[in-house]
mmCIF file of C-alpha atoms in Angstrom:
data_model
loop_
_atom_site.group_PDB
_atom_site.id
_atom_site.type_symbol
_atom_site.label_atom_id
_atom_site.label_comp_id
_atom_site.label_asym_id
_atom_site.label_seq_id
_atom_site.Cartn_x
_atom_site.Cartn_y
_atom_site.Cartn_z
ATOM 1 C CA UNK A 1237 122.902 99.589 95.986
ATOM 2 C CA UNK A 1238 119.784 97.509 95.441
ATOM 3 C CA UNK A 1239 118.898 94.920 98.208
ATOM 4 C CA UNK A 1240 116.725 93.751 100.813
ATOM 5 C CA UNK A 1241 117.455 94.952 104.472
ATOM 6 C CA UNK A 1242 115.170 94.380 107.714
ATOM 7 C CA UNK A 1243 114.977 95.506 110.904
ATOM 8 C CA UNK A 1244 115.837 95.873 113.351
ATOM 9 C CA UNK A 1245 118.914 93.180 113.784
ATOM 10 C CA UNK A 1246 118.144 92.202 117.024
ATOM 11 C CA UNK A 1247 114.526 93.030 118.717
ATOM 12 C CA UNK A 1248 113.700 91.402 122.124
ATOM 13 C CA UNK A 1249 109.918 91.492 123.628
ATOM 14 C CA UNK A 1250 108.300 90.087 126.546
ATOM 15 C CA UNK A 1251 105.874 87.704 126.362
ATOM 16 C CA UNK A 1252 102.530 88.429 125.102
ATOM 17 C CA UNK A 1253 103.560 91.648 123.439
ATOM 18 C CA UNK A 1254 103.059 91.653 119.600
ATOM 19 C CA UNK A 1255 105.918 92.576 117.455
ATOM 20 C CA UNK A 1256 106.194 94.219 113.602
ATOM 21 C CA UNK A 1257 109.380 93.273 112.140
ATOM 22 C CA UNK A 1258 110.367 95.214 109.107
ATOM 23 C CA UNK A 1259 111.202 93.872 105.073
ATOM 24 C CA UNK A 1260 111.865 96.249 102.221
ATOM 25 C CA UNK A 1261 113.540 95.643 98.821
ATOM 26 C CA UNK A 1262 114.658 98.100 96.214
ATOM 27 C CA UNK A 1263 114.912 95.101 93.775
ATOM 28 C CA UNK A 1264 111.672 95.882 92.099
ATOM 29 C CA UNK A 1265 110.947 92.065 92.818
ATOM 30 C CA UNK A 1266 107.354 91.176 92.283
ATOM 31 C CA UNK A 1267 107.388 88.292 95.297
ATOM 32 C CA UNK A 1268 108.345 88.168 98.715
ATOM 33 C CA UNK A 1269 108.786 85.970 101.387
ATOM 34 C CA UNK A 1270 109.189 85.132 104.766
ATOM 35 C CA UNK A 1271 111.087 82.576 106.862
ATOM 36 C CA UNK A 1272 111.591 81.617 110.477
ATOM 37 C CA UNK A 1273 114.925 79.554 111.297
ATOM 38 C CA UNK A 1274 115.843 78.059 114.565
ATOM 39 C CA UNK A 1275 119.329 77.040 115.762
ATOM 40 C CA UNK A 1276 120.529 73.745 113.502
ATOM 41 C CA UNK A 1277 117.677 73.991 111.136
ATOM 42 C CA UNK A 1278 116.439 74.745 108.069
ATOM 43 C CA UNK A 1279 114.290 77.846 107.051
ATOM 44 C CA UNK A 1280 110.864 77.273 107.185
ATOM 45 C CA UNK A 1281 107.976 79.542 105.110
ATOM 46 C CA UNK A 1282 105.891 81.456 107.272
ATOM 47 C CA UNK A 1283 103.517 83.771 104.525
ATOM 48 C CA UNK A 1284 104.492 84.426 100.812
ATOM 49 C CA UNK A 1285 103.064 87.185 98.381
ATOM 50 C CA UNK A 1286 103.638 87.257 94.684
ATOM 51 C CA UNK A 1287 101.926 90.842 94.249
ATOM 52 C CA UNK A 1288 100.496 93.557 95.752
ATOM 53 C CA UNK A 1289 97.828 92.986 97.930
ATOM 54 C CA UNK A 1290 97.754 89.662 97.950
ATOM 55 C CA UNK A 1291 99.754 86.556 100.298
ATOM 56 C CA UNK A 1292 99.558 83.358 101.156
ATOM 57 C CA UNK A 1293 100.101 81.622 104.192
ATOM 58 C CA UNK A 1294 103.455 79.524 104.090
ATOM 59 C CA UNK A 1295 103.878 75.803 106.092
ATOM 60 C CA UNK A 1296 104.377 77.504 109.603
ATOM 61 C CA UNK A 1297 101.484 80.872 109.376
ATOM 62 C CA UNK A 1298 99.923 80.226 112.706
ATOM 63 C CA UNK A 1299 100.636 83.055 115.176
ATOM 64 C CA UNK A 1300 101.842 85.484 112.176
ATOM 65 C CA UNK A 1301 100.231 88.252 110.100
ATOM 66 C CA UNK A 1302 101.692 89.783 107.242
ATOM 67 C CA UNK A 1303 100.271 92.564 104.567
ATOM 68 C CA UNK A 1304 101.779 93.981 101.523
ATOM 69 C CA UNK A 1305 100.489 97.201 100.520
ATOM 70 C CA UNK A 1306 103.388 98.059 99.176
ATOM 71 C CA UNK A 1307 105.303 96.366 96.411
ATOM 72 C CA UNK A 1308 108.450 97.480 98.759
ATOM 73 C CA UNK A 1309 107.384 96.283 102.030
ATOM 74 C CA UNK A 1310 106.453 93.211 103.480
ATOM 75 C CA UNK A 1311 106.632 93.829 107.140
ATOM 76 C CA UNK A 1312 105.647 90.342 109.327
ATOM 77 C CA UNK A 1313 103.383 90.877 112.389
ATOM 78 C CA UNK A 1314 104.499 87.962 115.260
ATOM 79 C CA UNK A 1315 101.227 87.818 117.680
ATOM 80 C CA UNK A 1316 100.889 86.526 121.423
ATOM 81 C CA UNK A 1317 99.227 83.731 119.608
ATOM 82 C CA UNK A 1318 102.658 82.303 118.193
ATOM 83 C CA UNK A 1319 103.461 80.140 121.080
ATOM 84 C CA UNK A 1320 107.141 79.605 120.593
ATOM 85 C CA UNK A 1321 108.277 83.257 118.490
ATOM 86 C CA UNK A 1322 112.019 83.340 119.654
ATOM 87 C CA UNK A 1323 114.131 82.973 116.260
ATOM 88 C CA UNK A 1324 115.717 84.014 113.354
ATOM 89 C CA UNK A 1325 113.345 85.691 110.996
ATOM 90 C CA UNK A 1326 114.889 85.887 107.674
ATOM 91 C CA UNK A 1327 112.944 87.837 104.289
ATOM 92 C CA UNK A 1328 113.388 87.272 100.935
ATOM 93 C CA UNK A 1329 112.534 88.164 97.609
ATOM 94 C CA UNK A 1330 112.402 87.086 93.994
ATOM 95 C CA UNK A 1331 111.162 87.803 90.375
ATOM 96 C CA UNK A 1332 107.976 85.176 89.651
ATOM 97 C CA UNK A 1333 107.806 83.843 86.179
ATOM 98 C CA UNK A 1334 111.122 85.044 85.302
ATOM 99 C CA UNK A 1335 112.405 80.938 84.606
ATOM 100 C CA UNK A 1336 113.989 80.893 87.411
ATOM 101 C CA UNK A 1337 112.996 80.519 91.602
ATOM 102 C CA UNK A 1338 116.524 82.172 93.014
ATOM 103 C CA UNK A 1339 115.415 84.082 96.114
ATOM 104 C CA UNK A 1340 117.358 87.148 97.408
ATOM 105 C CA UNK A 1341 117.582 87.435 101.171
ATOM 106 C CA UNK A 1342 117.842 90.085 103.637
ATOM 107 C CA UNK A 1343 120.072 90.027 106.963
ATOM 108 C CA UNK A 1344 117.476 88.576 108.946
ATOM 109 C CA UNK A 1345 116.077 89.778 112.507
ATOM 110 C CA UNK A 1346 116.734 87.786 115.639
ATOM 111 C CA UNK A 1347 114.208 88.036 117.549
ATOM 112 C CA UNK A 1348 113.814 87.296 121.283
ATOM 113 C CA UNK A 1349 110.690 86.967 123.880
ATOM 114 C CA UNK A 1350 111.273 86.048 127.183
ATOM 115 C CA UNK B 1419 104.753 67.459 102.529
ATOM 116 C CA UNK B 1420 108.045 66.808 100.926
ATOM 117 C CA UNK B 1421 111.083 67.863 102.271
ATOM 118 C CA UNK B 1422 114.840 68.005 101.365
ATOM 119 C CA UNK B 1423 117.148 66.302 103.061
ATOM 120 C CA UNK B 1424 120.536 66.159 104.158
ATOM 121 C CA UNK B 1425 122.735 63.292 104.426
ATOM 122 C CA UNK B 1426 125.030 65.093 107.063
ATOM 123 C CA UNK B 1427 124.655 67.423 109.664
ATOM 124 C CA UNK B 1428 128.308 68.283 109.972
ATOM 125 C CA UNK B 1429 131.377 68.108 107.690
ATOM 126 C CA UNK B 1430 135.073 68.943 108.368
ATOM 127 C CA UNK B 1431 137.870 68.839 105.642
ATOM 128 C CA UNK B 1432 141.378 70.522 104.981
ATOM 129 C CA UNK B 1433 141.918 73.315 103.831
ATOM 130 C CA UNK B 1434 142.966 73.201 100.099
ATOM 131 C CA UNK B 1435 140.868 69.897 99.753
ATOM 132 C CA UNK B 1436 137.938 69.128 97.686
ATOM 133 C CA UNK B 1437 134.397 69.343 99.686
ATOM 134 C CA UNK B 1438 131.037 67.558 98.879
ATOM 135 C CA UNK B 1439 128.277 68.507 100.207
ATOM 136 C CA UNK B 1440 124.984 66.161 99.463
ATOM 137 C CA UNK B 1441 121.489 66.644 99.374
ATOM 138 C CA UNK B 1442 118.428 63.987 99.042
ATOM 139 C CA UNK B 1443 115.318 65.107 97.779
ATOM 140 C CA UNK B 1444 111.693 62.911 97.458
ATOM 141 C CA UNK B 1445 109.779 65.028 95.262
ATOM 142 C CA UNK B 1446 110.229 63.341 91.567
ATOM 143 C CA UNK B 1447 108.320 66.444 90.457
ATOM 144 C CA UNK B 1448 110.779 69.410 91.415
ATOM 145 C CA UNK B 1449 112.360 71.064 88.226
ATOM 146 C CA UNK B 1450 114.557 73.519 90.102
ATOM 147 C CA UNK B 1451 117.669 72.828 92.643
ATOM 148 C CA UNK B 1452 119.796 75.795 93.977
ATOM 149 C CA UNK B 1453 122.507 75.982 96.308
ATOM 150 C CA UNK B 1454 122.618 78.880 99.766
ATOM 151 C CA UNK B 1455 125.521 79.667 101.570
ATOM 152 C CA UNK B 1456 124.928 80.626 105.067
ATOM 153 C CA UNK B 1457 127.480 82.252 107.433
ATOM 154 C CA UNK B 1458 126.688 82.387 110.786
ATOM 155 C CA UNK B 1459 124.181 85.355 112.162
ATOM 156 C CA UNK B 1460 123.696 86.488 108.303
ATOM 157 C CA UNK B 1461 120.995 85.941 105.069
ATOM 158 C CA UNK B 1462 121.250 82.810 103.024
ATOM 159 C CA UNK B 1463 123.507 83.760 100.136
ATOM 160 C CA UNK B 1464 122.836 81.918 96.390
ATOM 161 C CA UNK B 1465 126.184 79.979 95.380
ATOM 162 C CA UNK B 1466 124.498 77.988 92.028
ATOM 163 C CA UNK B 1467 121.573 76.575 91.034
ATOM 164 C CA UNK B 1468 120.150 73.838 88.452
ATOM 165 C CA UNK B 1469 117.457 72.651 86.580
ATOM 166 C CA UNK B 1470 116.130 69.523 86.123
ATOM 167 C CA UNK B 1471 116.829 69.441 82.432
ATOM 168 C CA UNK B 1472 120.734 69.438 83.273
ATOM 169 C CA UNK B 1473 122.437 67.108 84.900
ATOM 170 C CA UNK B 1474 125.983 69.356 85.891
ATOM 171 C CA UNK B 1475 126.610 72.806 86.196
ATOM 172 C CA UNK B 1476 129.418 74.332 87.239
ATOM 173 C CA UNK B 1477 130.681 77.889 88.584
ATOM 174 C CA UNK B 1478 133.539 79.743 90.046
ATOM 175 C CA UNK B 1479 134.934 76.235 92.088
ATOM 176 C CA UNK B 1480 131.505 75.234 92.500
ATOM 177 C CA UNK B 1481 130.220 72.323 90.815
ATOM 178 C CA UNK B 1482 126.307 70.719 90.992
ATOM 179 C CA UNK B 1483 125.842 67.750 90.407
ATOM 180 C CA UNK B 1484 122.058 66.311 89.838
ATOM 181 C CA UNK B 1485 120.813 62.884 89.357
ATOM 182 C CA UNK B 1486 117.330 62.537 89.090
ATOM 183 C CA UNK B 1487 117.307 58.682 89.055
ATOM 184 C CA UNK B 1488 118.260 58.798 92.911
ATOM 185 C CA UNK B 1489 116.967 61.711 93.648
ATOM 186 C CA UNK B 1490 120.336 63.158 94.206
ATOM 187 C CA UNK B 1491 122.055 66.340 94.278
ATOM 188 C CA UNK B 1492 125.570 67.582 95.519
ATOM 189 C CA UNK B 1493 127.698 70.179 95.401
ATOM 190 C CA UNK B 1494 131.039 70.135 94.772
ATOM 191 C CA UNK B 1495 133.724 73.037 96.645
ATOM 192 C CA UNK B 1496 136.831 72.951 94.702
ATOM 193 C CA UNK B 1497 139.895 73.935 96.538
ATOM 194 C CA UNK B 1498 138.511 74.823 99.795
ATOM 195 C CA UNK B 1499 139.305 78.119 101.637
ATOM 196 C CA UNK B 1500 138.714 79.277 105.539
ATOM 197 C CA UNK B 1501 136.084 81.855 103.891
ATOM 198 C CA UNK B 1502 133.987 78.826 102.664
ATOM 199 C CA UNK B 1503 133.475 77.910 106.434
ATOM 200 C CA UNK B 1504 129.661 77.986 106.452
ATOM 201 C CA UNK B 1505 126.321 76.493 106.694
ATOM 202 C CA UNK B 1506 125.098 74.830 103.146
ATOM 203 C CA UNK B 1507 121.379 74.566 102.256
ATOM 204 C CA UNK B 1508 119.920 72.982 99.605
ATOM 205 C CA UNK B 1509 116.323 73.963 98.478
ATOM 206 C CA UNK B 1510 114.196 72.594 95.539
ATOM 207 C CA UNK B 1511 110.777 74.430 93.783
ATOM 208 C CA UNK B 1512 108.192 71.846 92.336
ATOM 209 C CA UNK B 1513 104.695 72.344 90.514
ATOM 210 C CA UNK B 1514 105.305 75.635 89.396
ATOM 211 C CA UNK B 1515 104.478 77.495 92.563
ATOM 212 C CA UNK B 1516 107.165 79.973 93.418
ATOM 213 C CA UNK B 1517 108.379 78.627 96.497
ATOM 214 C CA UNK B 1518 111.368 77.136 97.801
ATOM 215 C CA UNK B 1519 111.688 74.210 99.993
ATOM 216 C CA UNK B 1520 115.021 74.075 101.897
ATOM 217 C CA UNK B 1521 116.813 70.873 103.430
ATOM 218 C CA UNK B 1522 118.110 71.311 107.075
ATOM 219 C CA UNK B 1523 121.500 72.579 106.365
ATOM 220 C CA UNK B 1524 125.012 71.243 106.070
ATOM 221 C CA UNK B 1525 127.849 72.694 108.326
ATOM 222 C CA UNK B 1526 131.055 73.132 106.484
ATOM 223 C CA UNK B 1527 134.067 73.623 108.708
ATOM 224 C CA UNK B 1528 137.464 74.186 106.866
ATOM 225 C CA UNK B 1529 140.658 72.484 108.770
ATOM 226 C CA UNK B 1530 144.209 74.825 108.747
#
């Protein structure tokens, strides 16, 4: 089955510890994406790539790294400097220039630092 | 920047009943409109979507409505079920870049 899945589900860290959380897609999708969501909102764009080896930083990058060696992986990096990191962290992907802007999403990873 | 917007937060009907769920949007510029279905602890899911050059599309008792003049779009549940219990995001794309921006989210809850 093709798809995107991330993990883990659930990850909790203590404060100042960095954390890697994980994106791969078997969808052969060109671009990829990730989101942060807290409770009763919306999802808001942390970094975006639309190829290999190359991403751009989304409306909410500060405190997160991403790389994308990989046209398979886009794995999101959450350092000490992101001073409020508890949420839902949800990936997607999608096929640029196809007509349309449909993304697919993963599961998402709810993360918690206390 | 711009943003999509939600007229409600929250919205309960009976089960069986028609549901409308609305969206505003500010940027006269955006040329793409879809529809995610969210259930609670999961991935957004895509119900429909719509482009600016259409005005109505419809799916499997889903129906999207757009008017551009207000800025407007909706989407239209037909005969709702207790699986259609969900969170209900709108999300537009504008000047070609492919990214999505997504309204807050509209909480569907179905009535026995």
């Amino acid at each position: 089955d093709g798809g995107i899945t991330q993990s883990p589900k659930y990850l909790f860290r203590k404060e100042g510890q960095n954390v890697t959380l994980s994106c791969e897609q078997n969808l052969n999708h060109d671009a990829m994406y990730w989101y942060r969501q807290d409770p009763g909102q919306g999802l808001r764009l942390i970094y975006y790539s639309q190829i290999v080896n190359d991403f751009q930083k989304g409306d909410i990058a500060e405190g997160y790294s991403v790389s994308r060696e990989k046209k398979e992986s886009f794995p999101l990096s959450v350092t000490s400097a992101q001073k409020n990191p508890t949420a839902f962290y949800l990936c997607a992907s999608s096929v640029p220039g196809r007509g349309d802007y449909e993304q697919y999403f993963g599961p998402g990873t709810r993360l918690t630092v206390t | 920047g711009e943003s999509v917007g939600l007229h409600l937060p929250t919205l309960s009907v009976q089960e069986g009943d028609n549901s409308i769920i609305n969206c505003a949007y500010s940027n006269s510029a955006s040329d793409y409109f879809i529809w995610y279905k969210q259930e609670s602890g999961k991935g957004p899911q895509f119900i429909i979507d719509i482009r600016s050059n259409m005005d109505k599309r419809q799916g499997q008792r889903v129906t999207v409505l757009l008017n551009k003049t207000v800025k407007h779009l909706s989407l239209q549940i037909a005969a709702t079920q207790p699986g259609d219990s969900a969170v209900y995001f709108c999300a537009e794309n504008h000047g070609g870049a492919q990214k999505l921006v997504f309204g807050q989210g509209t909480r569907l809850t179905i009535n026995p």
